[in-house]
């Protein structure tokens, strides 16, 4: 604390976080250890949950219907908690490719995909993917054929999107586990598509 050279004043939201956390600890609502544990849990979380949801939707047509109708409820069926959020799952088809963004900040289905990658939060991605999605996707390594329509979904604080990618050919008879293994984070954002590697 003596090194004033590295002193940085707290931003408004950092100050809010510290004040609220200290109050909650002081009032005995939560403990410091619980806060640390929850944070650690959030950092550790990867896209495995989302991949499980996709694999189930690929193998169970009734689940797929329920997932597209109400993402939050369908995830809860699998024991995945989607706290106080409306999860909207958008299905990519041979005609339509979906991609998600939060143009305002960095809203993201963290409960299913873990923490968002840095580029998702970048101003470059947020401002350009809505205007020139085909170009941005190509820059990220995904060439969407010209006859495939691209739909961009803008997330909000209350509503999160996740992409249900198209199940690739050559995966017939695969187990859910094996299917889940080819569903990457980027596939569920919509900047990549699942690929069958040998
Ligand atoms: Fe946001």
Short mmCIF file of C-alpha atoms and ligand atoms in Angstrom, two decimals:
data_model
loop_
_atom_site.label_atom_id
_atom_site.label_comp_id
_atom_site.label_asym_id
_atom_site.label_seq_id
_atom_site.Cartn_x
_atom_site.Cartn_y
_atom_site.Cartn_z
CA UNK A 1 0.00 0.00 0.00
CA UNK A 2 3.03 2.26 0.29
CA UNK A 3 3.70 2.11 -3.43
CA UNK A 4 1.76 5.14 -4.52
CA UNK A 5 3.05 4.81 -8.02
CA UNK A 6 0.62 1.95 -8.69
CA UNK A 7 -2.30 3.55 -6.90
CA UNK A 8 -5.42 3.60 -9.04
CA UNK A 9 -8.67 5.12 -7.83
CA UNK A 10 -11.61 2.71 -7.93
CA UNK A 11 -14.15 3.14 -10.68
CA UNK A 12 -17.80 3.69 -9.81
CA UNK A 13 -18.73 0.02 -10.23
CA UNK A 14 -15.64 -1.25 -8.40
CA UNK A 15 -16.57 0.96 -5.48
CA UNK A 16 -20.16 -0.32 -5.59
CA UNK A 17 -18.92 -3.91 -5.59
CA UNK A 18 -16.57 -3.41 -2.64
CA UNK A 19 -19.19 -1.51 -0.60
CA UNK A 20 -21.92 -4.04 -1.23
CA UNK A 21 -19.67 -7.03 -0.57
CA UNK A 22 -18.32 -5.59 2.67
CA UNK A 23 -21.84 -4.79 3.86
CA UNK A 24 -23.08 -8.30 3.08
CA UNK A 25 -20.14 -9.84 4.93
CA UNK A 26 -20.58 -7.47 7.87
CA UNK A 27 -24.29 -8.32 8.12
CA UNK A 28 -23.50 -12.01 8.02
CA UNK A 29 -25.39 -12.63 4.75
CA UNK A 30 -22.33 -14.18 3.08
CA UNK A 31 -18.77 -14.91 4.12
CA UNK A 32 -15.59 -13.83 2.35
CA UNK A 33 -14.85 -17.51 1.75
CA UNK A 34 -18.19 -17.99 -0.03
CA UNK A 35 -17.52 -15.00 -2.26
CA UNK A 36 -14.06 -16.34 -3.15
CA UNK A 37 -15.45 -19.79 -3.82
CA UNK A 38 -18.16 -18.46 -6.14
CA UNK A 39 -15.64 -16.36 -8.04
CA UNK A 40 -13.31 -19.31 -8.39
CA UNK A 41 -16.22 -21.38 -9.66
CA UNK A 42 -17.07 -18.76 -12.29
CA UNK A 43 -13.47 -18.57 -13.48
CA UNK A 44 -13.17 -22.33 -13.72
CA UNK A 45 -16.37 -22.78 -15.67
CA UNK A 46 -15.89 -23.53 -19.35
CA UNK A 47 -18.33 -24.21 -22.20
CA UNK A 48 -19.01 -27.86 -21.18
CA UNK A 49 -22.51 -27.09 -19.97
CA UNK A 50 -23.51 -25.46 -23.21
CA UNK A 51 -22.00 -28.34 -25.17
CA UNK A 52 -24.07 -30.80 -23.14
CA UNK A 53 -27.24 -28.87 -23.97
CA UNK A 54 -26.41 -28.87 -27.69
CA UNK A 55 -25.60 -32.59 -27.75
CA UNK A 56 -28.89 -33.36 -26.03
CA UNK A 57 -30.81 -31.21 -28.51
CA UNK A 58 -29.11 -33.02 -31.42
CA UNK A 59 -30.10 -36.44 -30.11
CA UNK A 60 -33.51 -35.76 -28.58
CA UNK A 61 -35.98 -33.99 -30.91
CA UNK A 62 -38.50 -33.40 -28.11
CA UNK A 63 -35.85 -31.76 -25.95
CA UNK A 64 -34.77 -29.67 -28.94
CA UNK A 65 -38.34 -28.36 -29.30
CA UNK A 66 -38.55 -27.49 -25.63
CA UNK A 67 -35.12 -25.85 -25.75
CA UNK A 68 -36.11 -23.61 -28.65
CA UNK A 69 -39.42 -22.76 -26.98
CA UNK A 70 -37.96 -21.95 -23.54
CA UNK A 71 -34.19 -22.19 -23.11
CA UNK A 72 -34.24 -21.46 -19.39
CA UNK A 73 -36.72 -24.24 -18.56
CA UNK A 74 -35.02 -26.78 -20.84
CA UNK A 75 -31.63 -26.14 -19.19
CA UNK A 76 -33.21 -26.56 -15.78
CA UNK A 77 -34.40 -29.97 -16.92
CA UNK A 78 -30.73 -30.93 -17.24
CA UNK A 79 -30.05 -29.58 -13.78
CA UNK A 80 -28.42 -26.41 -15.13
CA UNK A 81 -29.40 -23.31 -13.28
CA UNK A 82 -30.01 -20.21 -15.40
CA UNK A 83 -30.45 -17.64 -12.64
CA UNK A 84 -33.01 -14.91 -13.30
CA UNK A 85 -32.28 -14.82 -17.00
CA UNK A 86 -34.23 -15.53 -20.09
CA UNK A 87 -32.15 -17.82 -22.25
CA UNK A 88 -33.07 -17.79 -25.91
CA UNK A 89 -31.57 -20.56 -28.02
CA UNK A 90 -31.38 -19.81 -31.74
CA UNK A 91 -31.04 -22.69 -34.13
CA UNK A 92 -28.77 -22.54 -37.15
CA UNK A 93 -30.01 -24.36 -40.23
CA UNK A 94 -28.63 -24.93 -43.75
CA UNK A 95 -30.34 -21.64 -44.71
CA UNK A 96 -29.66 -19.47 -41.66
CA UNK A 97 -26.50 -18.99 -39.62
CA UNK A 98 -26.85 -17.34 -36.20
CA UNK A 99 -24.28 -15.33 -34.29
CA UNK A 100 -24.53 -13.55 -30.93
CA UNK A 101 -23.18 -10.27 -29.63
CA UNK A 102 -23.83 -7.72 -26.93
CA UNK A 103 -23.50 -4.36 -28.65
CA UNK A 104 -23.77 -2.48 -25.35
CA UNK A 105 -21.28 -4.33 -23.19
CA UNK A 106 -20.50 -8.03 -22.78
CA UNK A 107 -23.73 -9.89 -21.93
CA UNK A 108 -23.09 -13.56 -22.52
CA UNK A 109 -24.57 -16.89 -21.40
CA UNK A 110 -21.89 -17.34 -18.73
CA UNK A 111 -23.80 -20.05 -16.90
CA UNK A 112 -23.46 -22.24 -19.99
CA UNK A 113 -20.24 -21.04 -21.62
CA UNK A 114 -18.09 -19.66 -18.79
CA UNK A 115 -16.40 -16.29 -19.11
CA UNK A 116 -16.56 -14.54 -22.50
CA UNK A 117 -13.39 -14.32 -24.59
CA UNK A 118 -11.73 -10.89 -24.80
CA UNK A 119 -12.61 -10.38 -28.45
CA UNK A 120 -16.31 -10.81 -27.62
CA UNK A 121 -16.04 -7.79 -25.34
CA UNK A 122 -13.97 -5.76 -27.82
CA UNK A 123 -15.41 -2.66 -29.38
CA UNK A 124 -14.33 -3.93 -32.78
CA UNK A 125 -16.49 -7.06 -32.58
CA UNK A 126 -19.45 -5.39 -30.88
CA UNK A 127 -19.75 -2.55 -33.34
CA UNK A 128 -18.91 -4.37 -36.55
CA UNK A 129 -20.60 -7.76 -36.30
CA UNK A 130 -24.03 -6.12 -36.55
CA UNK A 131 -23.09 -4.10 -39.64
CA UNK A 132 -20.86 -6.46 -41.57
CA UNK A 133 -21.27 -9.91 -40.01
CA UNK A 134 -20.02 -11.81 -43.06
CA UNK A 135 -16.73 -9.91 -43.05
CA UNK A 136 -16.25 -10.20 -39.29
CA UNK A 137 -16.99 -13.95 -39.37
CA UNK A 138 -14.49 -14.41 -42.20
CA UNK A 139 -11.88 -12.55 -40.16
CA UNK A 140 -12.57 -14.97 -37.32
CA UNK A 141 -12.03 -17.88 -39.70
CA UNK A 142 -15.60 -18.74 -40.66
CA UNK A 143 -16.62 -18.38 -44.31
CA UNK A 144 -20.42 -18.42 -44.49
CA UNK A 145 -21.59 -19.39 -47.98
CA UNK A 146 -23.23 -16.53 -49.87
CA UNK A 147 -26.63 -18.22 -50.04
CA UNK A 148 -26.79 -18.64 -46.26
CA UNK A 149 -28.47 -15.80 -44.41
CA UNK A 150 -26.70 -14.48 -41.29
CA UNK A 151 -28.77 -13.41 -38.29
CA UNK A 152 -27.12 -11.41 -35.52
CA UNK A 153 -28.71 -11.50 -32.06
CA UNK A 154 -28.04 -8.67 -29.65
CA UNK A 155 -28.06 -9.76 -26.00
CA UNK A 156 -29.29 -7.64 -23.12
CA UNK A 157 -28.97 -7.75 -19.35
CA UNK A 158 -32.15 -9.83 -19.04
CA UNK A 159 -31.90 -11.87 -22.20
CA UNK A 160 -29.02 -14.09 -23.28
CA UNK A 161 -28.69 -15.93 -26.53
CA UNK A 162 -26.95 -19.16 -27.33
CA UNK A 163 -26.54 -20.68 -30.77
CA UNK A 164 -27.66 -24.24 -31.43
CA UNK A 165 -25.31 -25.08 -34.28
CA UNK A 166 -26.13 -27.38 -37.16
CA UNK A 167 -25.19 -30.97 -36.42
CA UNK A 168 -22.41 -31.83 -38.88
CA UNK A 169 -22.77 -34.76 -41.27
CA UNK A 170 -20.85 -37.90 -40.39
CA UNK A 171 -21.94 -37.88 -36.75
CA UNK A 172 -24.84 -40.34 -37.00
CA UNK A 173 -24.87 -42.83 -34.17
CA UNK A 174 -22.49 -40.79 -32.02
CA UNK A 175 -23.06 -40.75 -28.27
CA UNK A 176 -24.07 -37.50 -26.58
CA UNK A 177 -20.65 -37.36 -24.98
CA UNK A 178 -18.84 -37.64 -28.27
CA UNK A 179 -21.12 -35.08 -29.87
CA UNK A 180 -20.53 -32.66 -26.99
CA UNK A 181 -16.78 -32.98 -27.56
CA UNK A 182 -17.01 -31.21 -30.94
CA UNK A 183 -19.20 -28.35 -29.69
CA UNK A 184 -16.79 -25.57 -28.86
CA UNK A 185 -17.46 -22.25 -27.20
CA UNK A 186 -17.11 -20.46 -30.54
CA UNK A 187 -19.73 -22.76 -32.12
CA UNK A 188 -22.26 -21.63 -29.52
CA UNK A 189 -21.38 -17.96 -30.10
CA UNK A 190 -21.75 -18.59 -33.81
CA UNK A 191 -18.27 -17.63 -34.97
CA UNK A 192 -17.39 -21.25 -35.79
CA UNK A 193 -19.21 -24.42 -36.73
CA UNK A 194 -18.66 -27.88 -35.25
CA UNK A 195 -16.21 -29.93 -37.21
CA UNK A 196 -15.64 -33.65 -37.39
CA UNK A 197 -11.95 -34.37 -37.00
CA UNK A 198 -10.50 -37.77 -37.42
FE1 LIG B 1 -23.90 -6.65 -22.23
#
